[in-house]
Short mmCIF file of N, CA, C and O in Angstrom, two decimals:
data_model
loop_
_atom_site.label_atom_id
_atom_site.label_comp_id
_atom_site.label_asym_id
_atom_site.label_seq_id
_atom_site.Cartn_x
_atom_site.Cartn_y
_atom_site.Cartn_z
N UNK A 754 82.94 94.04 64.17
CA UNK A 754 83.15 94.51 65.53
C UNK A 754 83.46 96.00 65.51
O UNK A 754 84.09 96.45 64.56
N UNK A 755 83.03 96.86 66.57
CA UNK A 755 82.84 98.24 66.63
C UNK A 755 84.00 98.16 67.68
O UNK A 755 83.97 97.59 68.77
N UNK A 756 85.20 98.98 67.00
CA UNK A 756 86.43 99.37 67.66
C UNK A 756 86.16 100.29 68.45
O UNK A 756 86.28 100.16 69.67
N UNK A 757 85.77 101.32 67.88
CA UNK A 757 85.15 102.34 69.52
C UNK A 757 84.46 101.74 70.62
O UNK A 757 84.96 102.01 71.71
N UNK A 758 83.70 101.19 70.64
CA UNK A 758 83.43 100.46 71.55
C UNK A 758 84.14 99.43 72.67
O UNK A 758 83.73 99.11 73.78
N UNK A 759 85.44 99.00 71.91
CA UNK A 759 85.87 98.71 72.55
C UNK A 759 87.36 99.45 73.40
O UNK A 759 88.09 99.00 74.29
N UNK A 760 87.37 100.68 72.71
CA UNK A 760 88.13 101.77 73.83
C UNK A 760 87.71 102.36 74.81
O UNK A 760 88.54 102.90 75.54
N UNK A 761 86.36 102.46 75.10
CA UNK A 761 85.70 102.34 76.37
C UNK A 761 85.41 102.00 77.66
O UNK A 761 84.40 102.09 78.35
N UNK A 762 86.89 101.42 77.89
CA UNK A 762 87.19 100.30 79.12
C UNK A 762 86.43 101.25 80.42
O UNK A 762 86.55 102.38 80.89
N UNK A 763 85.50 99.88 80.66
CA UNK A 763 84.99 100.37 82.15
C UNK A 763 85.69 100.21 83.21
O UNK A 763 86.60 99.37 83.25
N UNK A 764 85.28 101.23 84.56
CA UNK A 764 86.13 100.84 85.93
C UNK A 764 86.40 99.33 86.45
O UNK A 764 87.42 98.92 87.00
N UNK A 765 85.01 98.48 86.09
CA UNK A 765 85.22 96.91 86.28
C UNK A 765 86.28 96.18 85.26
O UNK A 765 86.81 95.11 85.56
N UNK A 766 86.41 96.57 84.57
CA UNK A 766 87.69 95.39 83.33
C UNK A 766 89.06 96.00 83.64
O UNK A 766 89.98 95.76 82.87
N UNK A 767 89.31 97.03 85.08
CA UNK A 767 90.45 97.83 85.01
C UNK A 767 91.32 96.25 85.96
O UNK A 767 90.63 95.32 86.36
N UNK A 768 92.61 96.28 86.11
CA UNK A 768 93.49 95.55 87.33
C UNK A 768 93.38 96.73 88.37
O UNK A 768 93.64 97.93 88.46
N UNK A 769 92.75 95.49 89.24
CA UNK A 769 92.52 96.38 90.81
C UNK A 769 93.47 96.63 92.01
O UNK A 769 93.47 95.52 92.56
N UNK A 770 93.96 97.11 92.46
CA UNK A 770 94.98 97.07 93.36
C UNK A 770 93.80 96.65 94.94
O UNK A 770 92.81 97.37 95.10
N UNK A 771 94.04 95.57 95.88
CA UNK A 771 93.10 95.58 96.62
C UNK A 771 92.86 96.33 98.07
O UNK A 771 91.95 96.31 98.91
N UNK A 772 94.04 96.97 97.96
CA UNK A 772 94.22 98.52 98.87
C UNK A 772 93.20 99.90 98.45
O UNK A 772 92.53 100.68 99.12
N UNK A 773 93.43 99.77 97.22
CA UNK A 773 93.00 101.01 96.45
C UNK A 773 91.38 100.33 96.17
O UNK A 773 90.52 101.21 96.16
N UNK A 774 91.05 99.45 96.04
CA UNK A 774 90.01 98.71 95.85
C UNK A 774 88.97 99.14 97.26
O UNK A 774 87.77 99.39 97.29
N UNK A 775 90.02 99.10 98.37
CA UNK A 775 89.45 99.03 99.89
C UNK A 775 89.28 99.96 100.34
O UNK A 775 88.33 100.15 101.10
N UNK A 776 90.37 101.09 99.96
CA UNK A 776 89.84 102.76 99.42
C UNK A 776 88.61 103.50 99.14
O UNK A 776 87.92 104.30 99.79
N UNK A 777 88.55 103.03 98.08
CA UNK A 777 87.47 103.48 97.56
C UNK A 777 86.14 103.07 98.00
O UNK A 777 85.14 103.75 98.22
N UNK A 778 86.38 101.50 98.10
CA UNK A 778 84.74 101.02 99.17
C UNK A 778 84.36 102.04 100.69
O UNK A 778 83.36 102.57 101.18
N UNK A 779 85.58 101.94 100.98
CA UNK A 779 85.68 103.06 102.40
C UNK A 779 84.50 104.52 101.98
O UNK A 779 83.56 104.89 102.69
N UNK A 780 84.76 104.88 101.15
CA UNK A 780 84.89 106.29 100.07
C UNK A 780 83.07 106.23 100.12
O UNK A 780 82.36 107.10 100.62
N UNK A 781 82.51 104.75 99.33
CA UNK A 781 81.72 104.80 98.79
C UNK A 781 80.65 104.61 100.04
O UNK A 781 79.60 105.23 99.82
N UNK A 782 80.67 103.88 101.35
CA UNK A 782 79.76 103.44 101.93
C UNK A 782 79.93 104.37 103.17
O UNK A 782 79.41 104.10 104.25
N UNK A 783 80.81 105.62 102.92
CA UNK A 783 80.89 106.34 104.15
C UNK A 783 80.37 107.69 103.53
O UNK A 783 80.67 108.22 102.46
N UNK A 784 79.17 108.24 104.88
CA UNK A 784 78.23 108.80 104.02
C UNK A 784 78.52 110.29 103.71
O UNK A 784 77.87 110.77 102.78
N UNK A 785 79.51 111.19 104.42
CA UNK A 785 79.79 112.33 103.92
C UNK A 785 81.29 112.16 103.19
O UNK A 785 82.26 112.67 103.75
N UNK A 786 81.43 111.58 102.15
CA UNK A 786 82.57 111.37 101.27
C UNK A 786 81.41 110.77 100.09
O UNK A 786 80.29 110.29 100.28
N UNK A 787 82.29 111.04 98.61
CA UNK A 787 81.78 110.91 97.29
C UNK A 787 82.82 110.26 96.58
O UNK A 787 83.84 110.55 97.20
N UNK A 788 83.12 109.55 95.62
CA UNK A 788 84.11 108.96 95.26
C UNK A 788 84.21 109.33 93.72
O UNK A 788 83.20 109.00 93.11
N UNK A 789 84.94 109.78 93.13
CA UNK A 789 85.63 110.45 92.22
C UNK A 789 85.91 109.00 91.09
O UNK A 789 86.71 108.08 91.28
N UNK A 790 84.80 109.19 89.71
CA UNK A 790 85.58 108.05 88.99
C UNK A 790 87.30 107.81 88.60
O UNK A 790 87.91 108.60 87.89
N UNK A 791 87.91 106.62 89.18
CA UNK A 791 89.05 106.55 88.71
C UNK A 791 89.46 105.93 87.15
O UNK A 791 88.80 104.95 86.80
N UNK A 792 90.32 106.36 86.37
CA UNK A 792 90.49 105.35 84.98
C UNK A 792 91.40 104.36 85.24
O UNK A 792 92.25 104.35 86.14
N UNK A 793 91.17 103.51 84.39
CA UNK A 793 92.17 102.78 84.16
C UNK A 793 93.43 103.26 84.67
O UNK A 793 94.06 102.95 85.68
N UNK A 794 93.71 104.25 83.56
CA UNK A 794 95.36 104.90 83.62
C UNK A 794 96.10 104.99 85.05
O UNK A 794 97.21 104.69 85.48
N UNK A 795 94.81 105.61 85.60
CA UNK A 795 95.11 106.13 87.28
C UNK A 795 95.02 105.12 88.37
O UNK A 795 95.36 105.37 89.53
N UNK A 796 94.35 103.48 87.80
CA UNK A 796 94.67 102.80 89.06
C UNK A 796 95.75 101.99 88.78
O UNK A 796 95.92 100.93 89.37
N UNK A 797 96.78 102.56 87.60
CA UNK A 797 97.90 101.81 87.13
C UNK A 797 99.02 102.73 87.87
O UNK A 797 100.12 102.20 88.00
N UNK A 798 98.86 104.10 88.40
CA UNK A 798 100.04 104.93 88.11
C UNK A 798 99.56 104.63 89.61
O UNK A 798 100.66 104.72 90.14
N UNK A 799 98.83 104.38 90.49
CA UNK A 799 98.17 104.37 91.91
C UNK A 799 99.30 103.11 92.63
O UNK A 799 100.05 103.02 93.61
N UNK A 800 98.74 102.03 91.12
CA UNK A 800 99.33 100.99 91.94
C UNK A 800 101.08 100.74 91.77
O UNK A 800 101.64 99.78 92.29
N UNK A 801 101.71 101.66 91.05
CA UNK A 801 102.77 101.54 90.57
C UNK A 801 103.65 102.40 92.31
O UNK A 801 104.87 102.34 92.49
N UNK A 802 103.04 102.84 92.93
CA UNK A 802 103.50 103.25 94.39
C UNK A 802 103.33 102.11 95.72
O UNK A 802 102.24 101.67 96.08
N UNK A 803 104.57 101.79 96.32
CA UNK A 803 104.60 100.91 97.06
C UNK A 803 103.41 100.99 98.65
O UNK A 803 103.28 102.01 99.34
N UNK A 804 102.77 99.79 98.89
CA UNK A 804 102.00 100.20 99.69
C UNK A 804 102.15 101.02 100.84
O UNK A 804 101.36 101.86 101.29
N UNK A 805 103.53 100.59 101.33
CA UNK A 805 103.85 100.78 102.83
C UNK A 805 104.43 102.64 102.50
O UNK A 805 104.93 103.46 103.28
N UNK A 806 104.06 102.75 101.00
CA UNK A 806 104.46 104.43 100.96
C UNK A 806 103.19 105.32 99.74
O UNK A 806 103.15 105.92 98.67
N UNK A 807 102.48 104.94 100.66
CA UNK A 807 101.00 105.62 100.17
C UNK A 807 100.49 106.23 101.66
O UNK A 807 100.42 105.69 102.76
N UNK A 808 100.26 107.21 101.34
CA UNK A 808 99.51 107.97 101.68
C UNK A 808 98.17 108.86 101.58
O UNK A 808 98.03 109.70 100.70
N UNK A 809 97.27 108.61 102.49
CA UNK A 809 95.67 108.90 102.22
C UNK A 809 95.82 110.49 103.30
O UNK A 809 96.00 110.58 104.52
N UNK A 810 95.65 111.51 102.29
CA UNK A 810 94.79 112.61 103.21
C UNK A 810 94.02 113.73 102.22
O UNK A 810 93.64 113.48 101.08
N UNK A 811 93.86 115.06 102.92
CA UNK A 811 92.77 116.05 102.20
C UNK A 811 93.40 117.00 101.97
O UNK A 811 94.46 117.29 102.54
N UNK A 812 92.67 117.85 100.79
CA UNK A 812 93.45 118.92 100.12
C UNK A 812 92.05 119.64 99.59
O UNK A 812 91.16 118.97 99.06
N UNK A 813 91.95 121.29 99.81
CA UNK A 813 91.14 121.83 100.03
C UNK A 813 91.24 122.47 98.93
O UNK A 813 91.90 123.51 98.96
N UNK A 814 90.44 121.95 97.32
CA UNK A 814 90.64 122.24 96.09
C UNK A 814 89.27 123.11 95.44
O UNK A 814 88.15 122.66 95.65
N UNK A 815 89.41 124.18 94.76
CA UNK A 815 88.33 124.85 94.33
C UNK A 815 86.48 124.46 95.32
O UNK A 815 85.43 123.96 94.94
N UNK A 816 87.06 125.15 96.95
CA UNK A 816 86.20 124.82 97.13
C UNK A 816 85.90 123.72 98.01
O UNK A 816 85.22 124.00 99.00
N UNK A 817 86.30 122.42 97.85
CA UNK A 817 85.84 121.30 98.29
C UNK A 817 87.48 120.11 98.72
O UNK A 817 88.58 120.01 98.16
N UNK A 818 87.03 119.58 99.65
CA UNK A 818 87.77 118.96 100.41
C UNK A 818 87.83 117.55 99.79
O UNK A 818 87.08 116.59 100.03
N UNK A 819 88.88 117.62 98.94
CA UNK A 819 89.96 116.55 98.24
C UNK A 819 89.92 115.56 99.21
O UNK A 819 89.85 115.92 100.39
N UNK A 820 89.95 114.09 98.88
CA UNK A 820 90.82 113.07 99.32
C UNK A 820 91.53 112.45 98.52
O UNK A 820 91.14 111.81 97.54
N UNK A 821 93.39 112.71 99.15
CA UNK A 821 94.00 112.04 97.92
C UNK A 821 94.55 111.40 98.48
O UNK A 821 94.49 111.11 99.68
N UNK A 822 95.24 111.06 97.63
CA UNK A 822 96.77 109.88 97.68
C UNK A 822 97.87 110.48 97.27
O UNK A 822 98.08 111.06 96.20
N UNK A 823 98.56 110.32 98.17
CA UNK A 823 100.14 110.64 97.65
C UNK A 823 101.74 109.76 98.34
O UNK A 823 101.80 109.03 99.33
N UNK A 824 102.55 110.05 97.66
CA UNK A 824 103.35 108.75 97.96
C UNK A 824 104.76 109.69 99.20
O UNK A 824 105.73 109.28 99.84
N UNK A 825 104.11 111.04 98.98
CA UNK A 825 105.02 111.87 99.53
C UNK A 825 104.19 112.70 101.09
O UNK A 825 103.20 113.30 100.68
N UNK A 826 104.29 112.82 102.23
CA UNK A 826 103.72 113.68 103.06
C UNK A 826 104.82 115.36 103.09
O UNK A 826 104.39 116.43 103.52
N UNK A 827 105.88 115.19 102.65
CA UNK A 827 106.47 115.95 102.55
C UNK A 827 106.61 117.36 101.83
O UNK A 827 107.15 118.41 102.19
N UNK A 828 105.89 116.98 100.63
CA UNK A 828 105.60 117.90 99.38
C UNK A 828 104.37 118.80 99.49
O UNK A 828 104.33 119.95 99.08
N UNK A 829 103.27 118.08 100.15
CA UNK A 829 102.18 118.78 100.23
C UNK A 829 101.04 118.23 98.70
O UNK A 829 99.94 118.75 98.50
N UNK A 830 101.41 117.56 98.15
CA UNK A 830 100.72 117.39 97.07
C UNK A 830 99.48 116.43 96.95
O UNK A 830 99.22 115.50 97.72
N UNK A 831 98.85 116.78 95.98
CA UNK A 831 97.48 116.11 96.19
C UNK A 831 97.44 115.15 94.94
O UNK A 831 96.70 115.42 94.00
N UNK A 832 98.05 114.31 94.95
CA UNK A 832 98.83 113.28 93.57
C UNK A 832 97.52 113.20 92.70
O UNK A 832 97.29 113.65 91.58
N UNK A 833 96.56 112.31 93.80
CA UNK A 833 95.65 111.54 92.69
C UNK A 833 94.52 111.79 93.82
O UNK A 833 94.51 111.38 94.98
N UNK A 834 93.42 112.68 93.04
CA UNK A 834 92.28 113.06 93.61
C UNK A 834 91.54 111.40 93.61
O UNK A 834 91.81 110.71 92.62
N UNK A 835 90.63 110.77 94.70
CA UNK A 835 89.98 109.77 94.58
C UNK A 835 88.60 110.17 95.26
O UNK A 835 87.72 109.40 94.88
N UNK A 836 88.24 110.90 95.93
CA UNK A 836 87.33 111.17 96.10
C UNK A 836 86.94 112.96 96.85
O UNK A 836 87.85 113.76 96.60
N UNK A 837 85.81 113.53 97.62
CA UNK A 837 85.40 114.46 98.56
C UNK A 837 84.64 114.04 99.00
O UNK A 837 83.70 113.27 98.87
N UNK A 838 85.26 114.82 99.79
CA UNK A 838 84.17 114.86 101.64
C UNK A 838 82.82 115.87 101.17
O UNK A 838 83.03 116.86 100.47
N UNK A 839 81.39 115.53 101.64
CA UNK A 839 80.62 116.20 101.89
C UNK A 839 80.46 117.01 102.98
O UNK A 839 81.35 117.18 103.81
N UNK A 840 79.01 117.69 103.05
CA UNK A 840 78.64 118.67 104.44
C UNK A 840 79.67 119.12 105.05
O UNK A 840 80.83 118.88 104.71
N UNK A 841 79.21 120.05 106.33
CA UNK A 841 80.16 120.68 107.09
C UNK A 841 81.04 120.35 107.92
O UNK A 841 80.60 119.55 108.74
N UNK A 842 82.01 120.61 108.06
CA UNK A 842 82.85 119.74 109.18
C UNK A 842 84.04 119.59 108.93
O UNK A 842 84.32 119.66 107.73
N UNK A 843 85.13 119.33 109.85
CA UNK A 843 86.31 119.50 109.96
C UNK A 843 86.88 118.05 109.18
O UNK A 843 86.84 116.91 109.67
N UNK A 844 87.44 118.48 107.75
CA UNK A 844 88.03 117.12 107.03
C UNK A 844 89.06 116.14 107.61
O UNK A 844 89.15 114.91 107.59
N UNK A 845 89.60 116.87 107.99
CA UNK A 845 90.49 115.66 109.43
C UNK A 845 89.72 115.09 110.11
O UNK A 845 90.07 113.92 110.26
N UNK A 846 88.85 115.34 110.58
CA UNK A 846 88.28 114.58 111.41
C UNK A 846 87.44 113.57 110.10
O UNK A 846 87.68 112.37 110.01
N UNK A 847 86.84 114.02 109.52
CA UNK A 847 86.17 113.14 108.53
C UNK A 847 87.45 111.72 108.09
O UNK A 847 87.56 110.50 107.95
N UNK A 848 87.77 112.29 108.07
CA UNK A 848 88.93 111.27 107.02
C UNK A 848 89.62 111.08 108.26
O UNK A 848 90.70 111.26 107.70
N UNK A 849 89.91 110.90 109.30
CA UNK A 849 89.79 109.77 110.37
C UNK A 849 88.89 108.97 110.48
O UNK A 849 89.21 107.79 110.62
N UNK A 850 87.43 109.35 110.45
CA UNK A 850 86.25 108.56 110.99
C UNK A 850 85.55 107.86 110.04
O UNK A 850 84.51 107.23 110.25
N UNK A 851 86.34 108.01 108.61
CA UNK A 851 86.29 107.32 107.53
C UNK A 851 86.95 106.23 107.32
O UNK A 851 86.54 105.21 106.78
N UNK A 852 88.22 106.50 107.83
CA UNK A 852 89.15 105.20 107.78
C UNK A 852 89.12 104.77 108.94
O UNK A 852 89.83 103.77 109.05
N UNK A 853 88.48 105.16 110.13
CA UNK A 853 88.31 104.16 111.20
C UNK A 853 89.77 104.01 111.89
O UNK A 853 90.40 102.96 111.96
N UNK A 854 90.25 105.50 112.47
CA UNK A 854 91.07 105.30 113.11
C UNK A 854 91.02 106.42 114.09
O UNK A 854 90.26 107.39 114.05
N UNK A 855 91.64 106.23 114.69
CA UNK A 855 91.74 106.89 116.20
C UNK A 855 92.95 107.88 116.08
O UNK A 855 94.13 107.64 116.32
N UNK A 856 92.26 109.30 115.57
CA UNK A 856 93.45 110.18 115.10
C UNK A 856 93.43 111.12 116.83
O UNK A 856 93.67 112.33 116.76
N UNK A 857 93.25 110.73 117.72
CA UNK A 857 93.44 111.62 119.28
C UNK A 857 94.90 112.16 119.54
O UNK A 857 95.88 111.64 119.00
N UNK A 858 95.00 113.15 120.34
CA UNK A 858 96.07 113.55 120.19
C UNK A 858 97.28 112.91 120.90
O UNK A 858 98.44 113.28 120.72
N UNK A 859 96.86 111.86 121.79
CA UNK A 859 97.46 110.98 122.32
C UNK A 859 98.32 110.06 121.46
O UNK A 859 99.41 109.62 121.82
N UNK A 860 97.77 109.82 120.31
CA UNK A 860 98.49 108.63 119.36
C UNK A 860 99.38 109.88 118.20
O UNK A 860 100.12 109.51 117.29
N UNK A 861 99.12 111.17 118.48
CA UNK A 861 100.64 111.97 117.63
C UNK A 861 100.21 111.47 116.15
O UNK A 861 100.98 110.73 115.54
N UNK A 862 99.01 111.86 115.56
CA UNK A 862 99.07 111.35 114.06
C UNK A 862 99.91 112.68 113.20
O UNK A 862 99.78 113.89 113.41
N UNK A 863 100.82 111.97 112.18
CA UNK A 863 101.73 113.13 111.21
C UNK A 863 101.00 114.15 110.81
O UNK A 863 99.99 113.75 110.23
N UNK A 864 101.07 115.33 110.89
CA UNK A 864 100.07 116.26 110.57
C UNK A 864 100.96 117.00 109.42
O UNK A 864 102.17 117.07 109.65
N UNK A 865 100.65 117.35 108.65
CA UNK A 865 101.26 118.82 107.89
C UNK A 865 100.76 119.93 108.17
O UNK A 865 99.53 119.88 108.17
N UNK A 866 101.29 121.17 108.47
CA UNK A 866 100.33 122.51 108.83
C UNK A 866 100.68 123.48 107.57
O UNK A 866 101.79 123.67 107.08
N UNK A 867 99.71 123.92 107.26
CA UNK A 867 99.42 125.20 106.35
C UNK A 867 98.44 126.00 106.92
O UNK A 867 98.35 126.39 108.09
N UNK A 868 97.74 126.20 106.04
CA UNK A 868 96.19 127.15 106.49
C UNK A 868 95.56 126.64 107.53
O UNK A 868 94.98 127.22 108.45
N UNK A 869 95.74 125.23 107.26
CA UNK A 869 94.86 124.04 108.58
C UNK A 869 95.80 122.74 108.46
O UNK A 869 96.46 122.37 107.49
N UNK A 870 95.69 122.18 109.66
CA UNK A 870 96.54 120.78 109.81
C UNK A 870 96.37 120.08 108.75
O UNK A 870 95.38 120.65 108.30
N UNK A 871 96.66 119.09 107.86
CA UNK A 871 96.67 118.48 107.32
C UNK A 871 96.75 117.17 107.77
O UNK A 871 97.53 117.25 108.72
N UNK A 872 96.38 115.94 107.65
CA UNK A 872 96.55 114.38 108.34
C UNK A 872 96.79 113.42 107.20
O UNK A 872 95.88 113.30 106.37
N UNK A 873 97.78 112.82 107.06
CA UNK A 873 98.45 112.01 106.20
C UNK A 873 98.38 110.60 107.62
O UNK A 873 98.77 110.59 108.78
N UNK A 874 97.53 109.37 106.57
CA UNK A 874 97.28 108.16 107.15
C UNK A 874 97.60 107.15 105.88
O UNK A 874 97.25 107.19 104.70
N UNK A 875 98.58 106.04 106.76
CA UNK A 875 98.88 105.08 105.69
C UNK A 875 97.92 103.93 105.75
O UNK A 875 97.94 103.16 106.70
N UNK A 876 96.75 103.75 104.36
CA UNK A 876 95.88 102.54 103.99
C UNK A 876 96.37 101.45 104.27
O UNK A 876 95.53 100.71 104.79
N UNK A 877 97.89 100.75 104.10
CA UNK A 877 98.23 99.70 104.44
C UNK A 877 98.08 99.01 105.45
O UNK A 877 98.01 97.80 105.66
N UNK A 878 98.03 100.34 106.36
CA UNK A 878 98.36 99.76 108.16
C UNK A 878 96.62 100.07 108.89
O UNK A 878 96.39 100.10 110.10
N UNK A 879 95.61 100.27 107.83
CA UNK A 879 94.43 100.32 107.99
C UNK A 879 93.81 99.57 107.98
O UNK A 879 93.30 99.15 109.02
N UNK A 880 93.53 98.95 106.55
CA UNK A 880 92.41 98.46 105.30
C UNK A 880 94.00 97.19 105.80
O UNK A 880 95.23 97.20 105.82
N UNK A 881 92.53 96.06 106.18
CA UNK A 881 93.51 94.27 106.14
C UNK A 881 92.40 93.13 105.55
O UNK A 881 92.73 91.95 105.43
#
């Protein structure tokens, strides 16, 4: 038996979290977003954060519009890159119309402001 071969663990033999699972399908079948391979390692340290304190938003990294996860809206940090947004267009709005929610200004979604608003949305209370 070829031991290298078997340190090669693919994304399918990883433990799936089925939030982060529902994530990423979001990611994959929505057409201006790209989904970022995750490892093993990272859907362990993903799932090691409680659902109801995850957080999905964008972070505007060399260039291109991050979607991460983070367990903090407070910090500003972009924990765990999982995917980018394609083409032109305002990433808030993308990553509303990705997760299929109704970010209007009527419903007050948490924003962070820097350079540009930022929108922090919790997957839990999304993805059922």
């Amino acid at each position: 038996m070829n031991l290298e071969a078997g340190q090669n663990i693919k994304e399918d033999y990883c433990v799936k979290n089925s939030l982060i699972e529902g994530l990423l399908n979001r990611i994959k079948v929505f057409s201006l977003a790209e989904p970022y391979e995750i490892t093993c390692s990272q859907y362990e340290e993903i799932s090691l954060i409680p659902k109801d304190s995850l957080f999905i938003s964008t972070k505007r990294i060399r260039g291109k519009d991050q979607i991460c996860l983070t367990d903090s809206q407070e910090s500003g940090n972009c924990t765990h890159k999982i995917g980018y947004f394609v083409g032109n267009g305002n990433s808030t709005y993308k990553l509303c119309e990705m997760m299929q929610a109704d970010c209007s200004l009527s419903d007050k979604p948490v924003l962070f402001t820097e350079t540009i608003e930022r929108l922090y949305l919790k997957p839990s209370t999304l993805i059922r």
